[in-house]
Amino acid sequence: MPASVSPRILAVVDALPLRPDSRVLEIGCGPGAAARTVAARLGTGHILAVDRSAAAVDQARAGAAEAIAAGRMSVRRTAAQDFVLEPGEQPYDLVFAIRVGGLDGRHPEIGRRILERLAHATTPDARLFIDGGNPLRELSIPRS
């Protein structure tokens, strides 16, 4: 497990229904502590950590060189409401976010746009978790 992970982040990662082959998307990764912790638990799976902040993305990349080199993790700069799969990118089956205002009710219009984007970037049975439960709560990804 990566060093210097807070108990709160560790509790969130422990609560995720991870499988060794999960394709995970973290929205709002910040410096990448949760994403690195998830990457350490994946075998053939992959986590993509996204954040709108260039500084956060740089920190996440710098701290995850080993997981990135092993192919278990990648990092991308994008706002959650603008996220789209890149050409050839496979959809994600697990999504989580910690302290993301668009998903926790602080910014409902942004939240609606994020959910629309996730509907197109995830598998039909994908699950979405945010903090604020004990320690997580699950949100539905609306499907048309």
PDB file of C-alpha atoms in Angstrom:
ATOM      1  CA  MET A   1       0.000   0.000   0.000  1.00  0.00           C
ATOM      2  CA  PRO A   2       1.267   3.505  -0.775  1.00  0.00           C
ATOM      3  CA  ALA A   3       2.764   5.418   2.118  1.00  0.00           C
ATOM      4  CA  SER A   4       1.066   8.376   3.804  1.00  0.00           C
ATOM      5  CA  VAL A   5      -2.568   7.558   3.106  1.00  0.00           C
ATOM      6  CA  SER A   6      -4.980   9.160   5.537  1.00  0.00           C
ATOM      7  CA  PRO A   7      -7.348   6.913   7.499  1.00  0.00           C
ATOM      8  CA  ARG A   8     -10.287   8.621   5.767  1.00  0.00           C
ATOM      9  CA  ILE A   9      -8.995   7.829   2.260  1.00  0.00           C
ATOM     10  CA  LEU A  10      -8.083   4.311   3.320  1.00  0.00           C
ATOM     11  CA  ALA A  11     -11.649   3.786   4.630  1.00  0.00           C
ATOM     12  CA  VAL A  12     -13.084   4.984   1.304  1.00  0.00           C
ATOM     13  CA  VAL A  13     -10.841   2.672  -0.731  1.00  0.00           C
ATOM     14  CA  ASP A  14     -11.539  -0.248   1.624  1.00  0.00           C
ATOM     15  CA  ALA A  15     -15.280   0.258   1.059  1.00  0.00           C
ATOM     16  CA  LEU A  16     -15.068   0.178  -2.744  1.00  0.00           C
ATOM     17  CA  PRO A  17     -16.159  -3.098  -4.372  1.00  0.00           C
ATOM     18  CA  LEU A  18     -12.822  -3.525  -6.148  1.00  0.00           C
ATOM     19  CA  ARG A  19     -11.883  -6.613  -8.118  1.00  0.00           C
ATOM     20  CA  PRO A  20      -8.365  -7.283  -9.424  1.00  0.00           C
ATOM     21  CA  ASP A  21      -9.628  -6.597 -12.969  1.00  0.00           C
ATOM     22  CA  SER A  22     -11.750  -3.503 -12.202  1.00  0.00           C
ATOM     23  CA  ARG A  23     -11.668  -0.510 -14.522  1.00  0.00           C
ATOM     24  CA  VAL A  24     -11.933   2.387 -12.093  1.00  0.00           C
ATOM     25  CA  LEU A  25     -12.442   6.106 -12.665  1.00  0.00           C
ATOM     26  CA  GLU A  26     -11.682   8.532  -9.859  1.00  0.00           C
ATOM     27  CA  ILE A  27     -13.189  11.983 -10.308  1.00  0.00           C
ATOM     28  CA  GLY A  28     -11.352  14.810  -8.576  1.00  0.00           C
ATOM     29  CA  CYS A  29      -8.213  12.870  -7.693  1.00  0.00           C
ATOM     30  CA  GLY A  30      -6.268  15.756  -6.184  1.00  0.00           C
ATOM     31  CA  PRO A  31      -2.683  14.619  -5.502  1.00  0.00           C
ATOM     32  CA  GLY A  32      -3.662  11.007  -6.178  1.00  0.00           C
ATOM     33  CA  ALA A  33      -3.470   9.276  -2.797  1.00  0.00           C
ATOM     34  CA  ALA A  34      -6.723   7.334  -3.275  1.00  0.00           C
ATOM     35  CA  ALA A  35      -5.881   6.435  -6.876  1.00  0.00           C
ATOM     36  CA  ARG A  36      -2.456   5.102  -5.872  1.00  0.00           C
ATOM     37  CA  THR A  37      -4.066   3.032  -3.131  1.00  0.00           C
ATOM     38  CA  VAL A  38      -6.572   1.588  -5.609  1.00  0.00           C
ATOM     39  CA  ALA A  39      -3.813   0.913  -8.178  1.00  0.00           C
ATOM     40  CA  ALA A  40      -1.881  -1.080  -5.577  1.00  0.00           C
ATOM     41  CA  ARG A  41      -4.903  -3.403  -5.233  1.00  0.00           C
ATOM     42  CA  LEU A  42      -5.414  -4.028  -8.937  1.00  0.00           C
ATOM     43  CA  GLY A  43      -3.978  -6.941 -10.869  1.00  0.00           C
ATOM     44  CA  THR A  44      -5.023  -6.643 -14.496  1.00  0.00           C
ATOM     45  CA  GLY A  45      -7.324  -3.700 -13.790  1.00  0.00           C
ATOM     46  CA  HIS A  46      -6.700  -0.013 -14.308  1.00  0.00           C
ATOM     47  CA  ILE A  47      -7.560   3.269 -12.607  1.00  0.00           C
ATOM     48  CA  LEU A  48      -7.840   6.567 -14.418  1.00  0.00           C
ATOM     49  CA  ALA A  49      -7.538   9.513 -12.038  1.00  0.00           C
ATOM     50  CA  VAL A  50      -8.904  12.817 -13.342  1.00  0.00           C
ATOM     51  CA  ASP A  51      -8.822  16.326 -11.955  1.00  0.00           C
ATOM     52  CA  ARG A  52      -9.437  19.776 -13.419  1.00  0.00           C
ATOM     53  CA  SER A  53      -6.353  21.218 -11.699  1.00  0.00           C
ATOM     54  CA  ALA A  54      -3.049  21.072 -13.576  1.00  0.00           C
ATOM     55  CA  ALA A  55      -1.156  21.198 -10.268  1.00  0.00           C
ATOM     56  CA  ALA A  56      -3.136  18.248  -8.873  1.00  0.00           C
ATOM     57  CA  VAL A  57      -2.581  16.224 -12.046  1.00  0.00           C
ATOM     58  CA  ASP A  58       1.154  16.950 -11.907  1.00  0.00           C
ATOM     59  CA  GLN A  59       1.277  15.841  -8.261  1.00  0.00           C
ATOM     60  CA  ALA A  60      -0.717  12.695  -8.984  1.00  0.00           C
ATOM     61  CA  ARG A  61       1.572  11.745 -11.885  1.00  0.00           C
ATOM     62  CA  ALA A  62       4.717  12.416  -9.873  1.00  0.00           C
ATOM     63  CA  GLY A  63       3.534  10.282  -6.974  1.00  0.00           C
ATOM     64  CA  ALA A  64       2.371   7.384  -9.132  1.00  0.00           C
ATOM     65  CA  ALA A  65       5.303   6.770 -11.450  1.00  0.00           C
ATOM     66  CA  GLU A  66       5.500   3.073 -10.541  1.00  0.00           C
ATOM     67  CA  ALA A  67       1.767   2.389 -10.984  1.00  0.00           C
ATOM     68  CA  ILE A  68       1.731   4.345 -14.252  1.00  0.00           C
ATOM     69  CA  ALA A  69       4.759   2.450 -15.582  1.00  0.00           C
ATOM     70  CA  ALA A  70       3.096  -0.848 -14.625  1.00  0.00           C
ATOM     71  CA  GLY A  71      -0.030   0.139 -16.580  1.00  0.00           C
ATOM     72  CA  ARG A  72      -2.326   0.046 -13.553  1.00  0.00           C
ATOM     73  CA  MET A  73      -2.889   3.808 -13.410  1.00  0.00           C
ATOM     74  CA  SER A  74      -3.126   6.843 -15.643  1.00  0.00           C
ATOM     75  CA  VAL A  75      -3.886  10.477 -14.913  1.00  0.00           C
ATOM     76  CA  ARG A  76      -5.719  13.001 -17.068  1.00  0.00           C
ATOM     77  CA  ARG A  77      -6.535  16.671 -16.707  1.00  0.00           C
ATOM     78  CA  THR A  78     -10.213  17.336 -17.308  1.00  0.00           C
ATOM     79  CA  ALA A  79     -13.202  18.710 -15.474  1.00  0.00           C
ATOM     80  CA  ALA A  80     -15.633  15.936 -14.558  1.00  0.00           C
ATOM     81  CA  GLN A  81     -18.469  17.577 -16.506  1.00  0.00           C
ATOM     82  CA  ASP A  82     -16.262  17.530 -19.633  1.00  0.00           C
ATOM     83  CA  PHE A  83     -15.014  13.940 -19.298  1.00  0.00           C
ATOM     84  CA  VAL A  84     -15.278  11.730 -22.382  1.00  0.00           C
ATOM     85  CA  LEU A  85     -13.633   8.470 -23.305  1.00  0.00           C
ATOM     86  CA  GLU A  86     -10.689   8.834 -25.640  1.00  0.00           C
ATOM     87  CA  PRO A  87     -10.713   6.885 -28.925  1.00  0.00           C
ATOM     88  CA  GLY A  88     -10.241   3.194 -28.140  1.00  0.00           C
ATOM     89  CA  GLU A  89     -10.622   3.706 -24.383  1.00  0.00           C
ATOM     90  CA  GLN A  90     -12.751   1.042 -22.717  1.00  0.00           C
ATOM     91  CA  PRO A  91     -15.616   2.095 -20.398  1.00  0.00           C
ATOM     92  CA  TYR A  92     -15.284   2.020 -16.624  1.00  0.00           C
ATOM     93  CA  ASP A  93     -17.170  -0.299 -14.280  1.00  0.00           C
ATOM     94  CA  LEU A  94     -16.522   1.570 -11.031  1.00  0.00           C
ATOM     95  CA  VAL A  95     -16.460   5.324 -10.393  1.00  0.00           C
ATOM     96  CA  PHE A  96     -15.758   7.165  -7.161  1.00  0.00           C
ATOM     97  CA  ALA A  97     -15.319  10.751  -6.015  1.00  0.00           C
ATOM     98  CA  ILE A  98     -14.259  12.307  -2.729  1.00  0.00           C
ATOM     99  CA  ARG A  99     -15.384  15.880  -1.984  1.00  0.00           C
ATOM    100  CA  VAL A 100     -16.581  16.668  -5.499  1.00  0.00           C
ATOM    101  CA  GLY A 101     -19.136  19.472  -5.345  1.00  0.00           C
ATOM    102  CA  GLY A 102     -20.869  18.438  -8.545  1.00  0.00           C
ATOM    103  CA  LEU A 103     -21.773  15.070  -7.066  1.00  0.00           C
ATOM    104  CA  ASP A 104     -22.432  15.884  -3.420  1.00  0.00           C
ATOM    105  CA  GLY A 105     -25.265  18.329  -4.087  1.00  0.00           C
ATOM    106  CA  ARG A 106     -23.378  21.610  -3.824  1.00  0.00           C
ATOM    107  CA  HIS A 107     -23.562  22.240  -7.598  1.00  0.00           C
ATOM    108  CA  PRO A 108     -26.631  20.416  -8.970  1.00  0.00           C
ATOM    109  CA  GLU A 109     -26.379  21.590 -12.596  1.00  0.00           C
ATOM    110  CA  ILE A 110     -22.745  20.486 -12.811  1.00  0.00           C
ATOM    111  CA  GLY A 111     -23.764  17.227 -11.145  1.00  0.00           C
ATOM    112  CA  ARG A 112     -26.382  16.588 -13.818  1.00  0.00           C
ATOM    113  CA  ARG A 113     -23.765  17.129 -16.550  1.00  0.00           C
ATOM    114  CA  ILE A 114     -21.290  14.823 -14.784  1.00  0.00           C
ATOM    115  CA  LEU A 115     -23.896  12.051 -14.571  1.00  0.00           C
ATOM    116  CA  GLU A 116     -24.682  12.464 -18.285  1.00  0.00           C
ATOM    117  CA  ARG A 117     -20.981  12.090 -19.104  1.00  0.00           C
ATOM    118  CA  LEU A 118     -20.652   9.048 -16.837  1.00  0.00           C
ATOM    119  CA  ALA A 119     -23.603   7.351 -18.552  1.00  0.00           C
ATOM    120  CA  HIS A 120     -21.539   7.397 -21.769  1.00  0.00           C
ATOM    121  CA  ALA A 121     -18.205   6.459 -20.174  1.00  0.00           C
ATOM    122  CA  THR A 122     -19.238   3.491 -18.040  1.00  0.00           C
ATOM    123  CA  THR A 123     -20.490  -0.044 -18.496  1.00  0.00           C
ATOM    124  CA  PRO A 124     -24.263  -0.599 -18.120  1.00  0.00           C
ATOM    125  CA  ASP A 125     -23.784  -2.120 -14.657  1.00  0.00           C
ATOM    126  CA  ALA A 126     -21.203   0.425 -13.456  1.00  0.00           C
ATOM    127  CA  ARG A 127     -21.472   1.720  -9.907  1.00  0.00           C
ATOM    128  CA  LEU A 128     -20.795   5.258  -8.646  1.00  0.00           C
ATOM    129  CA  PHE A 129     -19.743   6.014  -5.067  1.00  0.00           C
ATOM    130  CA  ILE A 130     -19.144   9.309  -3.314  1.00  0.00           C
ATOM    131  CA  ASP A 131     -18.049  10.142   0.195  1.00  0.00           C
ATOM    132  CA  GLY A 132     -20.603  11.201   2.747  1.00  0.00           C
ATOM    133  CA  GLY A 133     -21.967   7.838   3.791  1.00  0.00           C
ATOM    134  CA  ASN A 134     -20.343   5.452   6.195  1.00  0.00           C
ATOM    135  CA  PRO A 135     -17.861   6.022   4.527  1.00  0.00           C
ATOM    136  CA  LEU A 136     -19.505   5.921   1.073  1.00  0.00           C
ATOM    137  CA  ARG A 137     -22.888   6.334  -0.485  1.00  0.00           C
ATOM    138  CA  GLU A 138     -23.911   5.078  -3.876  1.00  0.00           C
ATOM    139  CA  LEU A 139     -25.476   7.252  -6.557  1.00  0.00           C
ATOM    140  CA  SER A 140     -27.328   6.010  -9.606  1.00  0.00           C
ATOM    141  CA  ILE A 141     -25.921   6.664 -13.038  1.00  0.00           C
ATOM    142  CA  PRO A 142     -29.000   7.569 -15.109  1.00  0.00           C
ATOM    143  CA  ARG A 143     -29.340   5.586 -18.327  1.00  0.00           C
ATOM    144  CA  SER A 144     -31.504   6.724 -21.224  1.00  0.00           C
TER     145      SER A 144
END
